Short mmCIF file of C-alpha atoms in Angstrom, two decimals:
data_model
loop_
_atom_site.label_atom_id
_atom_site.label_comp_id
_atom_site.label_asym_id
_atom_site.label_seq_id
_atom_site.Cartn_x
_atom_site.Cartn_y
_atom_site.Cartn_z
CA MET A 1 132.37 98.35 141.84
CA ILE A 2 134.36 99.59 138.88
CA LEU A 3 136.99 97.29 137.42
CA THR A 4 139.60 98.84 135.21
CA SER A 5 140.08 95.71 133.16
CA PRO A 6 138.43 92.32 132.96
CA LEU A 7 141.90 90.78 132.66
CA ARG A 8 143.05 91.93 136.05
CA VAL A 9 142.70 94.90 138.32
CA GLY A 10 145.19 97.48 137.11
CA GLU A 11 145.89 99.14 133.78
CA PRO A 12 147.88 96.90 131.42
CA VAL A 13 150.36 98.74 129.24
CA THR A 14 149.97 96.99 125.90
CA LEU A 15 146.41 96.85 124.65
CA SER A 16 147.39 94.48 121.86
CA ALA A 17 147.75 91.75 124.49
CA TRP A 18 144.12 92.21 125.57
CA ASP A 19 141.45 89.89 124.31
CA ASP A 20 138.44 91.22 122.41
CA LEU A 21 136.18 91.35 125.44
CA ALA A 22 138.63 93.44 127.41
CA LEU A 23 139.01 95.77 124.42
CA MET A 24 135.25 96.05 124.13
CA TYR A 25 134.97 97.05 127.73
CA ALA A 26 137.61 99.73 127.17
CA ILE A 27 135.68 100.93 124.11
CA GLN A 28 132.59 101.23 126.26
CA ARG A 29 134.68 103.65 128.31
CA GLN A 30 135.44 105.60 125.11
CA ASP A 31 139.04 104.39 124.86
CA GLU A 32 139.88 104.98 121.22
CA ARG A 33 143.19 103.10 121.54
CA ALA A 34 141.16 99.96 122.19
CA LEU A 35 139.10 100.64 119.07
CA ALA A 36 142.33 100.93 117.07
CA VAL A 37 143.56 97.57 118.37
CA LEU A 38 140.22 95.91 117.66
CA TYR A 39 140.31 97.36 114.14
CA ASP A 40 143.87 96.16 113.55
CA ARG A 41 142.92 92.70 114.73
CA HIS A 42 139.80 92.17 112.63
CA ALA A 43 139.69 94.68 109.78
CA SER A 44 141.32 92.44 107.16
CA ARG A 45 139.06 89.47 107.75
CA LEU A 46 135.96 91.65 107.95
CA LEU A 47 136.93 93.42 104.76
CA GLY A 48 137.16 90.06 102.99
CA PHE A 49 133.67 89.30 104.26
CA VAL A 50 132.22 92.68 103.26
CA MET A 51 133.66 92.30 99.76
CA ARG A 52 131.36 89.32 99.22
CA PHE A 53 128.54 91.88 99.23
CA VAL A 54 130.35 94.96 97.93
CA PRO A 55 133.10 93.79 95.54
CA GLU A 56 134.75 97.19 94.98
CA GLN A 57 137.43 97.49 97.65
CA SER A 58 137.04 101.24 98.20
CA ASP A 59 133.27 100.80 98.69
CA ALA A 60 133.88 97.86 101.01
CA GLU A 61 136.32 99.95 103.02
CA SER A 62 133.65 102.61 103.47
CA VAL A 63 131.25 99.93 104.71
CA LEU A 64 133.92 98.75 107.13
CA LEU A 65 134.44 102.31 108.35
CA GLU A 66 130.71 102.63 108.97
CA ALA A 67 130.64 99.30 110.77
CA PHE A 68 133.46 100.17 113.17
CA SER A 69 131.99 103.64 113.72
CA GLN A 70 128.68 102.02 114.64
CA ALA A 71 130.48 99.60 116.95
CA TRP A 72 132.01 102.61 118.70
CA ARG A 73 128.68 104.41 119.03
CA ASP A 74 126.71 101.30 120.06
CA ALA A 75 129.40 99.78 122.28
CA GLU A 76 127.12 99.91 125.30
CA ARG A 77 124.63 97.69 123.51
CA PHE A 78 127.15 94.87 123.19
CA SER A 79 126.38 92.01 125.56
CA PRO A 80 128.85 89.13 125.97
CA ASP A 81 125.92 86.89 126.91
CA ARG A 82 124.74 86.96 123.31
CA GLY A 83 127.96 86.16 121.49
CA SER A 84 131.57 87.13 121.04
CA VAL A 85 132.82 90.53 119.96
CA ILE A 86 133.75 89.28 116.49
CA SER A 87 130.28 87.79 115.97
CA TRP A 88 128.78 91.15 116.93
CA LEU A 89 131.10 92.97 114.52
CA VAL A 90 130.25 90.51 111.76
CA MET A 91 126.54 91.17 112.07
CA ILE A 92 127.05 94.94 112.09
CA ALA A 93 129.30 94.73 109.02
CA ARG A 94 126.84 92.42 107.24
CA SER A 95 123.95 94.75 107.96
CA ARG A 96 125.81 97.81 106.61
CA ALA A 97 127.01 95.83 103.59
CA LEU A 98 123.47 94.65 102.79
CA ASP A 99 122.27 98.27 102.96
CA VAL A 100 124.82 99.28 100.34
CA MET A 101 124.22 96.20 98.23
CA ARG A 102 120.47 96.70 98.18
CA ALA A 103 120.83 100.39 97.43
CA ALA A 104 122.93 99.43 94.42
CA GLY A 105 120.35 96.80 93.43
CA ARG A 106 122.77 93.92 93.21
CA ARG A 107 123.32 90.52 94.73
CA ALA A 108 126.13 89.26 96.87
CA ARG A 109 129.01 87.38 95.29
CA VAL A 110 128.18 83.91 96.52
CA THR A 111 131.25 81.80 96.08
CA PRO A 112 130.57 78.12 96.63
CA ILE A 113 132.14 77.24 99.93
CA SER A 114 134.59 74.37 100.00
CA MET A 115 137.74 73.13 101.66
CA ASP A 116 139.72 75.50 99.46
CA ASP A 117 138.28 78.29 101.55
CA ALA A 118 140.46 77.37 104.49
CA PRO A 119 143.66 79.16 103.57
CA PRO A 120 144.88 80.22 106.66
CA HIS A 121 148.50 79.60 107.17
CA SER A 122 148.99 83.12 105.84
CA LEU A 123 146.88 84.65 108.58
CA GLU A 124 149.78 85.67 110.76
CA ALA A 125 151.53 87.55 108.03
CA ARG A 126 148.37 89.36 107.00
CA ASP A 127 147.43 90.36 110.51
CA PRO A 128 150.58 91.21 112.40
CA MET A 129 148.65 92.52 115.38
CA SER A 130 147.27 89.08 116.13
CA ASP A 131 149.33 86.97 118.42
CA PRO A 132 150.48 83.58 117.09
CA THR A 133 148.27 81.62 119.44
CA TYR A 134 145.18 83.46 118.30
CA ALA A 135 146.13 82.90 114.67
CA ALA A 136 146.69 79.18 115.26
CA GLU A 137 143.31 78.79 116.97
CA HIS A 138 141.64 80.70 114.17
CA THR A 139 143.32 78.55 111.54
CA GLU A 140 142.20 75.37 113.22
CA ARG A 141 138.59 76.53 113.46
CA GLN A 142 138.54 77.59 109.83
CA GLU A 143 139.88 74.22 108.70
CA ARG A 144 137.29 72.41 110.77
CA LEU A 145 134.52 74.62 109.40
CA ALA A 146 135.64 74.03 105.81
CA VAL A 147 135.56 70.27 106.35
CA ALA A 148 132.17 70.50 108.06
CA LEU A 149 130.73 72.47 105.15
CA THR A 150 131.64 69.70 102.72
CA LYS A 151 129.57 67.32 104.85
CA LEU A 152 126.40 69.37 104.51
CA SER A 153 123.93 68.44 101.81
CA GLU A 154 123.83 70.69 98.75
CA SER A 155 120.39 72.00 99.77
CA GLN A 156 121.60 72.81 103.29
CA ARG A 157 124.61 74.74 101.92
CA GLN A 158 122.33 76.60 99.55
CA ALA A 159 120.03 77.62 102.41
CA ILE A 160 123.01 79.04 104.32
CA GLU A 161 124.35 80.86 101.28
CA LEU A 162 121.05 82.47 100.34
CA THR A 163 120.25 83.68 103.84
CA PHE A 164 123.65 84.65 105.14
CA TYR A 165 125.51 85.83 102.07
CA GLU A 166 122.57 87.13 100.03
CA GLY A 167 120.70 88.53 103.01
CA LEU A 168 117.40 86.79 102.24
CA SER A 169 115.02 85.97 105.07
CA HIS A 170 114.08 82.32 105.25
CA SER A 171 110.67 83.26 103.81
CA ASP A 172 112.33 84.94 100.83
CA ALA A 173 114.69 82.01 100.39
CA ALA A 174 111.73 79.62 100.38
CA GLU A 175 110.03 81.72 97.72
CA ARG A 176 113.19 81.93 95.60
CA LEU A 177 113.66 78.16 95.74
CA GLY A 178 109.97 77.31 95.44
CA GLU A 179 110.15 75.22 98.58
CA PRO A 180 107.90 75.25 101.67
CA LEU A 181 109.07 77.66 104.39
CA GLY A 182 109.19 74.85 106.95
CA THR A 183 111.61 72.92 104.75
CA ILE A 184 113.98 75.89 104.53
CA LYS A 185 113.77 76.50 108.26
CA THR A 186 114.64 72.88 108.93
CA ARG A 187 117.57 72.95 106.51
CA ILE A 188 118.98 76.05 108.16
CA ARG A 189 118.61 74.66 111.64
CA LEU A 190 120.14 71.29 110.75
CA ALA A 191 123.02 72.87 108.85
CA MET A 192 123.84 75.32 111.62
CA THR A 193 123.61 72.63 114.27
CA LYS A 194 126.03 70.42 112.31
CA LEU A 195 128.49 73.29 111.89
CA ARG A 196 128.24 74.16 115.56
CA THR A 197 128.88 70.55 116.54
CA ALA A 198 131.92 70.38 114.29
CA LEU A 199 133.37 73.59 115.72
CA SER A 200 132.71 72.72 119.32
CA SER A 201 133.88 69.11 119.31
CA GLU A 202 137.20 69.00 121.12
CA PHE A 203 138.98 66.82 118.65
CA GLY A 204 137.22 67.97 115.51
CA GLU A 205 135.83 64.55 114.81
CA ALA A 206 133.92 63.92 111.64
CA LEU A 207 130.28 64.75 111.37
CA GLU A 208 127.66 62.14 110.99
CA MET B 1 101.83 86.68 117.25
CA THR B 2 103.08 84.97 120.39
CA TYR B 3 105.88 82.45 120.06
CA SER B 4 106.30 79.46 122.36
CA ARG B 5 109.65 78.65 123.94
CA ASP B 6 110.18 75.79 121.46
CA GLU B 7 109.38 78.03 118.51
CA LEU B 8 111.88 80.62 119.70
CA PHE B 9 114.55 77.95 120.05
CA GLU B 10 113.80 76.74 116.54
CA LEU B 11 114.34 80.29 115.30
CA ALA B 12 117.69 80.69 117.08
CA ALA B 13 119.87 79.48 114.19
CA ALA B 14 118.05 81.57 111.59
CA TYR B 15 118.12 84.59 113.91
CA ALA B 16 121.88 84.26 114.34
CA LEU B 17 122.25 84.13 110.54
CA GLY B 18 120.11 87.24 110.16
CA ALA B 19 117.48 85.21 108.28
CA THR B 20 114.42 85.80 110.43
CA THR B 21 111.59 88.15 109.45
CA ALA B 22 111.22 91.46 111.28
CA GLU B 23 108.45 90.01 113.42
CA GLU B 24 110.45 86.90 114.33
CA THR B 25 113.52 89.02 115.05
CA ALA B 26 111.52 91.21 117.42
CA ALA B 27 110.10 88.14 119.17
CA VAL B 28 113.55 86.60 119.71
CA GLU B 29 115.04 89.88 120.90
CA ALA B 30 112.18 90.45 123.32
CA ALA B 31 112.75 87.01 124.84
CA LEU B 32 116.55 87.18 125.11
CA PRO B 33 116.84 89.29 128.29
CA THR B 34 114.70 86.88 130.29
CA SER B 35 115.82 83.60 128.75
CA PRO B 36 119.49 82.77 129.43
CA ASP B 37 119.05 79.41 127.67
CA LEU B 38 117.87 81.09 124.49
CA ALA B 39 120.65 83.67 124.75
CA ALA B 40 123.20 80.87 125.07
CA GLU B 41 121.69 79.08 122.06
CA VAL B 42 121.86 82.25 119.97
CA ALA B 43 125.41 82.96 121.18
CA SER B 44 126.58 79.50 120.14
CA PHE B 45 125.12 79.92 116.64
CA ARG B 46 126.63 83.39 116.38
CA GLU B 47 130.08 81.86 116.80
CA VAL B 48 129.36 79.67 113.77
CA VAL B 49 128.25 82.77 111.87
CA ALA B 50 131.44 84.60 112.83
CA ASP B 51 133.50 81.70 111.49
CA LEU B 52 131.43 81.55 108.30
CA ALA B 53 132.07 85.23 107.75
CA GLN B 54 135.80 84.79 108.00
CA LEU B 55 135.91 81.81 105.68
CA GLY B 56 137.30 82.54 102.27
CA PRO B 57 140.47 83.23 100.38
CA ASP B 58 139.98 86.99 100.09
CA MET B 59 141.69 88.83 102.87
CA PRO B 60 142.87 92.11 101.39
CA ALA B 61 144.55 94.57 103.69
CA PRO B 62 142.43 97.69 104.17
CA ALA B 63 144.06 100.92 103.08
CA LEU B 64 146.27 102.29 105.83
CA ALA B 65 144.41 105.58 105.78
CA MET B 66 141.21 103.79 106.84
CA ARG B 67 142.42 103.35 110.40
CA GLU B 68 143.18 107.06 110.70
CA ARG B 69 139.84 107.96 109.15
CA LEU B 70 138.08 105.81 111.71
CA LEU B 71 139.93 107.37 114.63
CA SER B 72 139.43 110.89 113.29
CA ARG B 73 135.73 110.20 112.94
CA VAL B 74 135.26 108.92 116.49
CA ARG B 75 137.30 111.84 117.88
CA ARG B 76 135.12 114.25 115.93
CA GLU B 77 131.94 112.57 117.17
CA ALA B 78 133.25 112.67 120.73
CA ARG B 79 133.93 116.41 120.41
CA VAL B 80 130.47 117.08 119.02
CA ALA B 81 128.89 115.09 121.85
CA SER B 82 130.98 116.98 124.38
CA ASN B 83 130.03 120.36 122.90
CA ASP B 84 126.36 119.40 122.91
CA ALA B 85 126.60 118.43 126.55
CA ASN B 86 128.17 121.76 127.46
CA LYS B 87 125.64 123.91 125.63
CA PRO B 88 123.18 125.75 127.86
CA PRO B 89 119.64 124.47 127.42
CA VAL B 90 117.58 126.45 124.94
CA VAL B 91 114.62 128.06 126.73
CA PRO B 92 111.76 128.91 124.39
CA PRO B 93 110.12 132.31 124.88
CA ARG B 94 107.24 132.02 127.28
CA ALA B 95 103.77 132.79 125.97
CA ARG B 96 102.02 135.79 127.40
CA PRO B 97 99.48 134.72 130.09
CA TRP B 98 95.94 135.13 128.90
CA SER B 99 94.32 134.60 132.31
CA ALA B 100 93.03 137.48 134.38
CA SER B 101 95.11 136.16 137.28
CA PRO B 102 98.74 136.43 136.20
CA ARG B 103 100.10 135.67 139.68
CA PHE B 104 98.29 132.33 139.81
CA VAL B 105 99.45 131.42 136.34
CA LEU B 106 103.03 132.30 137.18
CA LEU B 107 102.94 130.18 140.32
CA ALA B 108 101.40 127.27 138.45
CA ALA B 109 103.98 127.58 135.67
CA ALA B 110 106.82 127.69 138.20
CA ALA B 111 105.46 124.59 139.91
CA SER B 112 105.17 122.79 136.56
CA VAL B 113 108.72 123.69 135.64
CA LEU B 114 109.94 122.39 139.00
CA VAL B 115 108.07 119.12 138.51
CA VAL B 116 109.36 118.68 134.95
CA VAL B 117 112.92 119.56 135.93
CA GLY B 118 112.72 117.25 138.93
CA LEU B 119 111.39 114.35 136.87
CA GLY B 120 113.95 114.99 134.15
CA THR B 121 116.81 115.05 136.64
CA ALA B 122 115.59 111.89 138.33
CA THR B 123 115.18 110.10 135.00
CA PHE B 124 118.63 111.19 133.86
CA ALA B 125 120.17 110.05 137.14
CA LEU B 126 118.39 106.70 136.88
CA LEU B 127 119.54 106.18 133.30
CA ARG B 128 123.11 107.09 134.23
CA ARG B 129 123.00 104.73 137.20
CA GLN B 130 121.58 101.97 134.98
CA ARG B 131 124.44 102.43 132.50
CA GLN B 132 126.99 102.34 135.30
CA LEU B 133 125.48 99.17 136.76
CA GLU B 134 125.34 97.50 133.34
CA ALA B 135 128.97 98.41 132.67
CA SER B 136 129.96 97.03 136.07
CA ARG B 137 127.98 93.87 135.43
CA VAL B 138 129.67 93.33 132.06
CA ALA B 139 133.09 93.91 133.57
CA LEU B 140 132.38 91.65 136.50
CA ALA B 141 131.02 88.88 134.27
CA ALA B 142 134.11 89.10 132.09
CA HIS B 143 136.38 89.16 135.11
CA LEU B 144 134.70 86.09 136.59
CA GLU B 145 134.82 84.29 133.26
CA HIS B 146 138.57 84.82 133.11
CA ARG B 147 139.00 83.66 136.69
CA GLU B 148 136.94 80.56 135.97
CA THR B 149 138.97 79.80 132.86
CA THR B 150 142.14 80.09 134.89
CA LEU B 151 140.80 77.94 137.67
CA ASN B 152 139.51 75.32 135.23
CA THR B 153 142.90 75.17 133.58
CA LEU B 154 144.41 74.23 136.92
CA LEU B 155 141.66 72.00 138.31
CA HIS B 156 140.65 70.07 135.22
CA ALA B 157 144.20 68.95 134.60
CA GLU B 158 143.84 66.48 137.50
CA LYS B 159 147.05 64.43 137.49
CA ASP B 160 148.25 65.99 134.23
CA LEU B 161 149.15 69.42 135.60
CA ARG B 162 152.80 70.39 135.10
CA VAL B 163 154.18 73.32 137.06
CA ILE B 164 157.33 74.96 135.75
CA HIS B 165 159.09 77.84 137.49
CA LEU B 166 160.77 80.34 135.18
CA LYS B 167 163.58 82.26 136.82
CA ALA B 168 165.88 85.16 135.98
CA ALA B 169 169.61 85.31 136.64
CA ASP B 170 168.83 86.96 139.97
CA THR B 171 166.73 84.19 141.45
CA VAL B 172 166.11 86.10 144.70
CA LYS B 173 164.99 89.59 143.67
CA GLY B 174 164.56 89.13 139.92
CA PRO B 175 161.31 88.49 138.04
CA GLY B 176 159.79 85.07 137.71
CA ILE B 177 156.90 83.17 136.22
CA GLN B 178 154.81 80.30 137.50
CA PHE B 179 153.86 78.31 134.41
CA PHE B 180 150.96 75.86 134.74
CA TRP B 181 150.64 73.36 131.89
CA ASN B 182 147.42 71.36 131.62
CA GLU B 183 148.53 68.45 129.45
CA LYS B 184 145.06 66.96 129.42
CA HIS B 185 143.53 69.95 127.63
CA ARG B 186 146.64 71.37 125.93
CA SER B 187 146.08 74.62 127.78
CA GLY B 188 148.04 76.68 130.23
CA VAL B 189 148.21 79.71 132.46
CA ALA B 190 151.24 81.75 133.41
CA HIS B 191 151.58 84.16 136.31
CA ALA B 192 154.42 86.65 136.10
CA PHE B 193 155.68 88.61 139.10
CA ARG B 194 158.27 91.34 139.66
CA LEU B 195 158.24 91.75 135.88
CA PRO B 196 158.23 95.43 134.85
CA PRO B 197 156.35 96.36 131.65
CA ALA B 198 158.33 95.75 128.46
CA PRO B 199 160.11 98.75 126.88
CA ALA B 200 158.11 100.98 124.54
CA ASN B 201 156.93 99.23 121.36
CA HIS B 202 158.01 95.87 122.77
CA ALA B 203 156.30 92.97 124.47
CA TYR B 204 157.26 89.74 126.15
CA GLN B 205 156.95 86.45 124.32
CA LEU B 206 156.68 82.98 125.87
CA TRP B 207 158.34 80.12 123.99
CA ALA B 208 158.19 76.36 124.49
CA ILE B 209 161.37 74.61 123.42
CA VAL B 210 160.13 71.35 121.89
CA ASP B 211 162.53 68.94 120.23
CA GLY B 212 165.10 71.71 120.19
CA ARG B 213 162.83 74.22 118.39
CA ALA B 214 161.29 77.36 119.86
CA THR B 215 157.50 77.42 119.46
CA SER B 216 155.65 80.61 120.29
CA VAL B 217 153.16 80.21 123.11
CA LYS B 218 151.93 83.76 123.72
CA VAL B 219 152.80 87.43 123.45
CA PHE B 220 152.01 89.41 126.58
CA ASN B 221 152.94 92.35 128.72
CA SER B 222 152.87 93.02 132.43
CA ASP B 223 151.05 95.64 134.44
CA PRO B 224 152.82 98.59 136.05
CA ASP B 225 152.75 96.68 139.34
CA GLY B 226 154.93 93.98 137.77
CA HIS B 227 152.26 91.30 137.54
CA ALA B 228 150.64 89.58 134.57
CA LEU B 229 148.18 86.75 134.36
CA VAL B 230 148.58 85.21 130.92
CA GLU B 231 145.67 82.97 130.05
CA SER B 232 144.42 80.81 127.19
CA LEU B 233 147.82 79.41 126.35
CA THR B 234 147.66 76.75 123.66
CA LEU B 235 150.36 74.18 124.17
CA PRO B 236 151.56 70.98 122.52
CA ALA B 237 149.49 67.91 123.29
CA THR B 238 152.19 66.50 125.51
CA SER B 239 155.13 67.89 127.39
CA ARG B 240 157.24 64.98 126.08
CA GLY B 241 160.02 66.44 123.98
CA ALA B 242 159.60 69.80 125.70
CA THR B 243 162.78 70.74 127.48
CA ALA B 244 162.26 74.35 128.49
CA ILE B 245 160.01 77.40 128.60
CA TYR B 246 161.68 80.72 127.78
CA VAL B 247 160.68 84.39 127.78
CA THR B 248 162.25 86.95 125.45
CA VAL B 249 161.66 90.63 124.73
CA GLU B 250 160.26 91.06 121.21
CA PRO B 251 158.80 93.88 119.11
CA ASP B 252 155.14 94.61 119.86
CA GLY B 253 153.02 91.85 118.36
CA GLY B 254 155.71 89.22 118.77
CA SER B 255 158.16 87.45 116.46
CA THR B 256 158.09 84.18 114.58
CA ALA B 257 161.38 83.17 116.24
CA PRO B 258 163.23 84.59 119.25
CA THR B 259 165.28 87.67 118.35
CA THR B 260 166.78 88.30 121.79
CA GLU B 261 168.37 86.16 124.47
CA PRO B 262 165.89 84.58 126.89
CA PHE B 263 166.00 86.34 130.25
CA LEU B 264 163.58 84.00 132.02
CA ARG B 265 164.08 80.25 131.80
CA GLY B 266 162.32 77.25 133.24
CA PHE B 267 163.26 73.70 132.53
CA VAL B 268 160.76 70.91 132.07
CA PRO B 269 161.97 68.07 134.30
CA ALA B 270 162.95 64.93 132.43
CA THR B 271 160.66 62.83 134.62
CA TYR B 272 157.71 64.42 132.87
#
């Protein structure tokens, strides 16, 4: 049984109204228009992320180009059971950025994360292809995440920063910090669980 | 090293962050296809990672040329792949038979070629079939997920479901929308009918008129058959103060405020 679109049977006219999953399915069918819409929707935010690793914008743009090209080539490997499209794109972009960063022998720009990192009332203007509802949801999640990060302990935040933004394995992070590996693993797990709870709680209640 | 179920679950957060060692990564990835619970755990942490990645004040706009470079590249790759597929297979020159019985050798070689070609064709067909089935499964899963979301929006509202009918001037043959508002979860679903696709470079935009102000609800378009199922609507926490739901035609991507006259209107009854 072949469905033309996960949204409904039939070919919608405006791809920009499709959600990421529907676009991804179209990309799996080699629909380059869907790739263009996915790029328009996420390129700015992903570029901001890549520039944490590769500060020069032109270099970061090349990384982004590689990441989206890989997403196109590996589209069939995407599985919605294992996360959203944006989370898949993030990990591809991070991997390509770490390659470039390591080749250049430098470290990521680890900016301490705080509430000031939740900017987002400007999101709509910066990403005109996003619909207002999507932008509002995104803004709310970012605000909740920023608050949740302030409730982590300093050592938990550090564990997240070293592994995610610097690309260290938890073993390498343990060595860098001179702490037992088990301690780092526990910090990562606790921190991620707290952030997940904060993002998934319906009313965004405070963390314990 | 073999990892227990508990150990794999303990690695899920670090795996989602990309912080596991190569061996741990391989162990988690080997377990994912047969462990839906672990896959769900990883997926939930990956959403956190996606949000972490997008956190930060730096959101520069990529150079405009980047988009064109990306599309040019994928078109080029598609052409190369297509050319490769159309090329005739390269047949290496056959070695001269050394046996004293050339007929036997020729027959044996022909049989071998038939077996290899047969196996190759069968393998290729199986792989193609596997890809088709996987694509169908992904599409079906996504389709069902959307249906479930829609159904949940209606069912979970319990007594807090508001139904608003949006009508055009021609209430008999004109387009219309059934607008379902789940007050309990601040969500909604809209079903449009007899609504032709918006003009080129335009889309439809749903607005809630709350306390006299138009608030954007969703930008959408309809299918060629005149239908649209618009899901994941985020609505105000209560319909109190909401007087109407409108639809306007706006430039693709939507507007911050209506720029055209509403052509579909539905009024929220005062009793709500």
